[in-house]
mmCIF file of C-alpha atoms in Angstrom:
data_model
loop_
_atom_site.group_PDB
_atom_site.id
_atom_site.type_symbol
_atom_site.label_atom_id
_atom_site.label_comp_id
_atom_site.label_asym_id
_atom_site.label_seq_id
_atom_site.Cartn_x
_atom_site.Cartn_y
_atom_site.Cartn_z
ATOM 1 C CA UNK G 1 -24.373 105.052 63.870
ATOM 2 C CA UNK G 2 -27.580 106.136 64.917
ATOM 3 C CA UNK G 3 -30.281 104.028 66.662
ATOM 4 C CA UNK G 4 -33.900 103.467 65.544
ATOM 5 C CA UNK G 5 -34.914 105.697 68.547
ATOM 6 C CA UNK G 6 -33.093 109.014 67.065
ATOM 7 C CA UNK G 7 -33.513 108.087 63.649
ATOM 8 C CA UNK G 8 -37.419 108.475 64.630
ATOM 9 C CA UNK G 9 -36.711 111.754 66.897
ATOM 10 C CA UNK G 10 -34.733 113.223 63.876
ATOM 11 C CA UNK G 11 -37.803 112.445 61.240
ATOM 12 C CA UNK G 12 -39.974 113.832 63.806
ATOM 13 C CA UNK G 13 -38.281 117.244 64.414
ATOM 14 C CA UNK G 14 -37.363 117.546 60.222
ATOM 15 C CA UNK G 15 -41.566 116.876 59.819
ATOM 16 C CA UNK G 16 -42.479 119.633 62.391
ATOM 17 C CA UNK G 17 -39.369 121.760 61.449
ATOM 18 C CA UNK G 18 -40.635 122.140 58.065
ATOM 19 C CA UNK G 19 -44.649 123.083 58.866
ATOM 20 C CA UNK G 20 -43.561 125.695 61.690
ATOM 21 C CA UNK G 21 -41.314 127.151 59.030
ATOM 22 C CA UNK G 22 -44.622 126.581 56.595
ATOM 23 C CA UNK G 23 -46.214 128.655 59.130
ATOM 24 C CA UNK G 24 -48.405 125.718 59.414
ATOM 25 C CA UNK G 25 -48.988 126.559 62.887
ATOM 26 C CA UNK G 26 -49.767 130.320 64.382
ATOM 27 C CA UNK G 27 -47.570 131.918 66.353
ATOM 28 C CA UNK G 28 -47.846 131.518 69.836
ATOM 29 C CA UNK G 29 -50.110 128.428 69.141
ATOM 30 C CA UNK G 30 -49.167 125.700 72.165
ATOM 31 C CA UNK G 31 -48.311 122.279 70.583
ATOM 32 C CA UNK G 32 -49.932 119.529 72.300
ATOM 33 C CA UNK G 33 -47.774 116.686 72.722
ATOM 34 C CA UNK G 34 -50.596 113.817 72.881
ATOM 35 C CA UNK G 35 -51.981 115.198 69.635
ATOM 36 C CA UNK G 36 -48.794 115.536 67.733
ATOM 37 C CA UNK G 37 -48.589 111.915 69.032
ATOM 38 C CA UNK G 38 -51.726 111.028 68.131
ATOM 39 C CA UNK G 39 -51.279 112.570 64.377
ATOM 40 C CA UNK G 40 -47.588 110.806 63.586
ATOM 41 C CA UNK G 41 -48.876 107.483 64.874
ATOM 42 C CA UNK G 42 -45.919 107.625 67.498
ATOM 43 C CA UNK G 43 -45.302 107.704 71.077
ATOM 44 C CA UNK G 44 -45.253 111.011 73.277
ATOM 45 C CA UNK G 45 -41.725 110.260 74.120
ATOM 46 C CA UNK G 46 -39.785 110.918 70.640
ATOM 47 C CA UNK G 47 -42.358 113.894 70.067
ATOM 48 C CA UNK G 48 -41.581 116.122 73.416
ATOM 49 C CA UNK G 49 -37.310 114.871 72.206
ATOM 50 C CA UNK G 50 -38.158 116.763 68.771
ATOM 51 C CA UNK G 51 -39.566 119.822 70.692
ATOM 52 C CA UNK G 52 -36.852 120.395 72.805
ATOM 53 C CA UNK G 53 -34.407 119.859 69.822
ATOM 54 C CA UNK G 54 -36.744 122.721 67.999
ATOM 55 C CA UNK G 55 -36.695 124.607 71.232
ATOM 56 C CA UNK G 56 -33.071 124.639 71.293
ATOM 57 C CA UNK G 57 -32.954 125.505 67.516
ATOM 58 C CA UNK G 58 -35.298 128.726 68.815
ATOM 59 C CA UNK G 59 -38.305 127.663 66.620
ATOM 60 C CA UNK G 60 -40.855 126.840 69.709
ATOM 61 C CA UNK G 61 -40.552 127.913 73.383
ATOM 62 C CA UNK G 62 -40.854 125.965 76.708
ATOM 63 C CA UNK G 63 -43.145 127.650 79.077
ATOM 64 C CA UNK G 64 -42.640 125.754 82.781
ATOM 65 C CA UNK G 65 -45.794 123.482 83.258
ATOM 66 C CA UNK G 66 -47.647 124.757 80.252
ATOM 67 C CA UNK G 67 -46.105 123.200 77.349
ATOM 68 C CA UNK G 68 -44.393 124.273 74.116
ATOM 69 C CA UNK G 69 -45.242 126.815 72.314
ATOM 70 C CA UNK G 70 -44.658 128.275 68.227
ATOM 71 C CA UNK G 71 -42.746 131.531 68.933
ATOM 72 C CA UNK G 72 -43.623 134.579 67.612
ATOM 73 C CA UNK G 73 -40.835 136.403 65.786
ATOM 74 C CA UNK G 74 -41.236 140.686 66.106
ATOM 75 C CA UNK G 75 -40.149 142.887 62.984
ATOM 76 C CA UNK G 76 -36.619 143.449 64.900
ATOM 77 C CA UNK G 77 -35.836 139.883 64.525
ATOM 78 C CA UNK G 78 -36.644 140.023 60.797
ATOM 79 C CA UNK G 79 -34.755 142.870 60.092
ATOM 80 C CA UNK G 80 -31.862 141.862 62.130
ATOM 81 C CA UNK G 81 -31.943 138.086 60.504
ATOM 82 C CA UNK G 82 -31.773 139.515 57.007
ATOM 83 C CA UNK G 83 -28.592 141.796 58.202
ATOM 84 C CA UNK G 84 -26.366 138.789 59.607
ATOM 85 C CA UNK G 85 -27.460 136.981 56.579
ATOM 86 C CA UNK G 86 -26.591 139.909 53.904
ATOM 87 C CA UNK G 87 -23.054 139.328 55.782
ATOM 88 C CA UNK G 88 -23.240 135.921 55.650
ATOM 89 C CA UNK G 89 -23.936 136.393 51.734
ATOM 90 C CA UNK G 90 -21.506 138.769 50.515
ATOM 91 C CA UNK G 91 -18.666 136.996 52.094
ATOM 92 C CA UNK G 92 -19.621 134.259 49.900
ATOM 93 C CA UNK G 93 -19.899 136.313 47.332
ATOM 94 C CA UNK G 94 -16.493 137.832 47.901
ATOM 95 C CA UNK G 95 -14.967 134.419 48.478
ATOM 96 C CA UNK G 96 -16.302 132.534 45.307
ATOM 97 C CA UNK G 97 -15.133 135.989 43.595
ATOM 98 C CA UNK G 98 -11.179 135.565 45.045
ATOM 99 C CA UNK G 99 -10.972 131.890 44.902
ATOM 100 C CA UNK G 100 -12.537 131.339 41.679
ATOM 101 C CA UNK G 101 -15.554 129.201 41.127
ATOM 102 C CA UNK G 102 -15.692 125.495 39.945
ATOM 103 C CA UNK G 103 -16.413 124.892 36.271
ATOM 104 C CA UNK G 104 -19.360 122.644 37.860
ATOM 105 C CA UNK G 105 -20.435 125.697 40.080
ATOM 106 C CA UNK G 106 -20.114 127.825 36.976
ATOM 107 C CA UNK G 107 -22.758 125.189 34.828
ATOM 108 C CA UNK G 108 -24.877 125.030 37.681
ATOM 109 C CA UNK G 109 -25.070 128.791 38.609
ATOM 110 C CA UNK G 110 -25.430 129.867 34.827
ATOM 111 C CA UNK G 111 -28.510 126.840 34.564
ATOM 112 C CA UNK G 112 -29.765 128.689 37.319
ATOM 113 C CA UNK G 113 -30.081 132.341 35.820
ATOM 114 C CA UNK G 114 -31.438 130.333 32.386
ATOM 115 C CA UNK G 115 -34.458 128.708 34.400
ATOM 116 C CA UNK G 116 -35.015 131.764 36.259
ATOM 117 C CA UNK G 117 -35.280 134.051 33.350
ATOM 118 C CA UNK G 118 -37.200 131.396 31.808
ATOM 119 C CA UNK G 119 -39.844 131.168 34.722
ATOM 120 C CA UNK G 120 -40.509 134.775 34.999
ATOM 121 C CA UNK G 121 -40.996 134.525 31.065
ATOM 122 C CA UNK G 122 -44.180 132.504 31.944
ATOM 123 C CA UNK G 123 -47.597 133.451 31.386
ATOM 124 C CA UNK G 124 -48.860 131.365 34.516
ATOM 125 C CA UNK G 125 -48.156 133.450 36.891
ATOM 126 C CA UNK G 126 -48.114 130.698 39.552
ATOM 127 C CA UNK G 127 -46.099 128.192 37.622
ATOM 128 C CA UNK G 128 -43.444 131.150 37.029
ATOM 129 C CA UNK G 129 -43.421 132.205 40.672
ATOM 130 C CA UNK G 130 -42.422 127.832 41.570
ATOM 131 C CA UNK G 131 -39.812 127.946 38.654
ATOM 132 C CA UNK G 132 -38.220 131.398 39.963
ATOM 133 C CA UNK G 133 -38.302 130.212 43.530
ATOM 134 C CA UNK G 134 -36.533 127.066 42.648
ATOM 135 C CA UNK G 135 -33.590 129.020 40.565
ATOM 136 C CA UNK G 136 -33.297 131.292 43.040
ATOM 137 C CA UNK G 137 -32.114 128.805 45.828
ATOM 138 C CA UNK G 138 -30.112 126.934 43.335
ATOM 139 C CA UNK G 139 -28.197 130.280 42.477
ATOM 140 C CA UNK G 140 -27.555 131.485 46.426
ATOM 141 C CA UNK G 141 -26.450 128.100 47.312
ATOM 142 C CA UNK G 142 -24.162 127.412 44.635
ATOM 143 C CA UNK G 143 -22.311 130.577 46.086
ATOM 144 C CA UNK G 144 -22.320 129.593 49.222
ATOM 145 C CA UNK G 145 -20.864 126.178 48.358
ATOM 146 C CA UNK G 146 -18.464 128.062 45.697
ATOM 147 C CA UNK G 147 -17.082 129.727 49.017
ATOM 148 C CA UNK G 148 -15.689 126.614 50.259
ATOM 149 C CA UNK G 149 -16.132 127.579 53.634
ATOM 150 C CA UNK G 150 -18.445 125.863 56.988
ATOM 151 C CA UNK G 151 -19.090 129.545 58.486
ATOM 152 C CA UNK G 152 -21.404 130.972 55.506
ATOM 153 C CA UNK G 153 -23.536 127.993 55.825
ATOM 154 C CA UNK G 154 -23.512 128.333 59.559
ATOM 155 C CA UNK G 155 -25.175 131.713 60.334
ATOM 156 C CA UNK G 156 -27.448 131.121 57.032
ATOM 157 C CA UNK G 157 -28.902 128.183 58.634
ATOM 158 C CA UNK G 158 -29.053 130.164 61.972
ATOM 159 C CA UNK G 159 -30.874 132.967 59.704
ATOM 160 C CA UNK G 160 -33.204 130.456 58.398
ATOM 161 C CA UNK G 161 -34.856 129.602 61.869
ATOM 162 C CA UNK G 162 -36.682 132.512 61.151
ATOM 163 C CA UNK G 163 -40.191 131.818 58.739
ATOM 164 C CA UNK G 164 -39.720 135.204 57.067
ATOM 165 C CA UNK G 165 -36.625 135.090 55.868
ATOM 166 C CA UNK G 166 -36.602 131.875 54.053
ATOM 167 C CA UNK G 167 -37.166 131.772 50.017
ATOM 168 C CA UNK G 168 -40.548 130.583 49.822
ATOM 169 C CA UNK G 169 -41.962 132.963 52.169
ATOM 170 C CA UNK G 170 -40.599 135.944 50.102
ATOM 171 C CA UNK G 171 -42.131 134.801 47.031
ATOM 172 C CA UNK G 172 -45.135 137.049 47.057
ATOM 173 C CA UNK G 173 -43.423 140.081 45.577
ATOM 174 C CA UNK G 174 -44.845 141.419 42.055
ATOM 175 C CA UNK G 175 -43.092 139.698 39.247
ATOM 176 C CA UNK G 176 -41.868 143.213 37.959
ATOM 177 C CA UNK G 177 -39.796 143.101 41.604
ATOM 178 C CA UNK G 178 -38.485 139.489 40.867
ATOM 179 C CA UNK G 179 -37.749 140.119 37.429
ATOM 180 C CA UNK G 180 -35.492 143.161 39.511
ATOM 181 C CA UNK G 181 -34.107 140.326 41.321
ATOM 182 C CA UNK G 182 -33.160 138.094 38.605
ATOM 183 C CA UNK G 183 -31.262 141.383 37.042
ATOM 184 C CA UNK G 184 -29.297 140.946 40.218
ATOM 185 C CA UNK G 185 -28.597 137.692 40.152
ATOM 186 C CA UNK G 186 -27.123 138.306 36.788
ATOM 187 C CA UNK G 187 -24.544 140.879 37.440
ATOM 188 C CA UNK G 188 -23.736 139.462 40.938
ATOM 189 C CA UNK G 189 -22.712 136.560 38.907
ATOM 190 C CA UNK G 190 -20.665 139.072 35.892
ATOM 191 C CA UNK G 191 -18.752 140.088 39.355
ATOM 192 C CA UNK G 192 -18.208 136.989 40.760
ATOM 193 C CA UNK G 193 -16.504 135.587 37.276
ATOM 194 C CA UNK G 194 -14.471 139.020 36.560
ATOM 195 C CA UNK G 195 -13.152 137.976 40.200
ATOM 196 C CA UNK G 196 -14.093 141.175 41.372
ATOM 197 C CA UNK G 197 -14.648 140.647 45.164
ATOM 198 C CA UNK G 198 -15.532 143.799 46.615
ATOM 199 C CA UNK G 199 -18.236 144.274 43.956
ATOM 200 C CA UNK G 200 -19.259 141.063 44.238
ATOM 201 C CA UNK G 201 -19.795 141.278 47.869
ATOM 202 C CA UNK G 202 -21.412 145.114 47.548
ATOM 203 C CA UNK G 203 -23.651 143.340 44.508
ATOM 204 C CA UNK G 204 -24.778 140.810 47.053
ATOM 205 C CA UNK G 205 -25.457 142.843 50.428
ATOM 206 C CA UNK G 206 -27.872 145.265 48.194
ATOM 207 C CA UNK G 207 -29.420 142.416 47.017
ATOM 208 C CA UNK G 208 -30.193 140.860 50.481
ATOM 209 C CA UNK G 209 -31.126 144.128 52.155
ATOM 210 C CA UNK G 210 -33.454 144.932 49.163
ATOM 211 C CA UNK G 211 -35.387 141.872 50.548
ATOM 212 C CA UNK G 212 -35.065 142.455 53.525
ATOM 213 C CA UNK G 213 -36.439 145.999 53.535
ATOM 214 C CA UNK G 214 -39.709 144.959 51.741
ATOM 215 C CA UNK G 215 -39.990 142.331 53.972
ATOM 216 C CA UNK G 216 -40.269 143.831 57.019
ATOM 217 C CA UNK G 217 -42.498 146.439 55.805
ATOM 218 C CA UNK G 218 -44.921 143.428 54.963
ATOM 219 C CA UNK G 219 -44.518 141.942 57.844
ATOM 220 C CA UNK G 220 -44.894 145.259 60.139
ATOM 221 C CA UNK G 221 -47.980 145.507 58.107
ATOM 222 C CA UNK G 222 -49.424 142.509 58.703
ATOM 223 C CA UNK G 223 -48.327 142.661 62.342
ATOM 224 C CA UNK G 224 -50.460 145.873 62.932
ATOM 225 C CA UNK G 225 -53.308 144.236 60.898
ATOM 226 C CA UNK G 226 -53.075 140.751 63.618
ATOM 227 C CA UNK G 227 -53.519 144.077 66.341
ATOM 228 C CA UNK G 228 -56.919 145.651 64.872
ATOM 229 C CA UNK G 229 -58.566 142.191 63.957
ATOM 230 C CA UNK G 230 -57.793 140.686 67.326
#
């Protein structure tokens, strides 16, 4: 059972866990201890345990007798966290596809598809990129769980430890490209049910590395722009 001491480490480390992957802080920012402190209305003791937690987790660096620091990802480490986790995704995929989903996995994926198509039906543009967003993590994680196995979950989470790969920082495509998306969703899903793995799996690695690509061109771009302005 865990004590009050890591109970407060652990609610320290999920706070900061979340703004760094907010991109509440800039990259190579240093994160002062005492002010962190200061901020959360705790000690210095429980804050410098969550860094090194985050440090080991490869969000923030250590640099000897200057602190932590918010790490700065480069375009390979994009393109190379969107690869393991196209893997990652079409063995799910694949799996859910051979061993069959749950009827509860099948409600939950098919409400999924419903609210997205509904969302990008939306005239607020805004309101239907929030509603897409939100279907779009309840479809990929329903076919992750419908997988039924710990190592798909694994490297995604590994993948996630990187800002730019994570759903809500790849929702500023067009709505014409999400709407491309959603069509994906749909027949990744037609595969899945027709328990056709190998399609499945192909469905779902395209769908990934379609991301991915426009991703990293984004982020390459905006990369080169950090360059000129600084």
């Amino acid at each position: 059972m865990a004590t009050t001491s890591e109970k407060r480490v652990h609610g320290i480390a999920q706070h900061l866990r979340s703004s760094l992957l907010d991109g509440a802080y800039h990259p190579e920012s240093r994160l002062n201890e005492v002010q962190l402190a200061a901020q959360l209305g705790v000690s210095r003791t429980p804050v410098r345990t969550a860094l090194q937690q985050l440090a080991g987790e490869g969000l923030v660096e250590y640099k000897e007798n200057r602190g932590f620091f918010v790490r700065r990802f480069d375009v390979a480490d994009v393109i190379d966290a969107f690869e393991m986790r196209s893997l990652a995704e079409g063995l799910a995929a694949r799996l859910a596809a051979e061993r069959g989903l749950t009827p509860e996995d099948e409600i939950e994926i098919e409400a999924a598809l419903e609210q997205g198509d509904t969302g990008l039906s939306l005239a607020d543009e805004a309101e239907a990129r929030r509603v897409y967003g939100i279907s779009n993590d309840r479809f990929h994680s329903t076919i992750q769980r419908g997988a039924r196995t710990r190592l798909v979950s694994d490297v995604i989470a590994l993948c996630n430890t990187i800002p730019q790969t994570l759903s809500q920082n790849v929702m500023s495509f067009s709505l014409e490209t999400m709407r491309v998306r959603a069509e994906q969703h749909h027949k990744i899903y037609a595969a899945i049910l027709a328990r056709q793995p190998r399609e499945a799996e192909e469905l779902m690695r395209t769908h990934v590395l379609d991301v991915r690509r426009a991703v990293a061109r984004d982020f390459a771009r905006a990369r080169k722009a950090d360059s000129v302005n600084t």
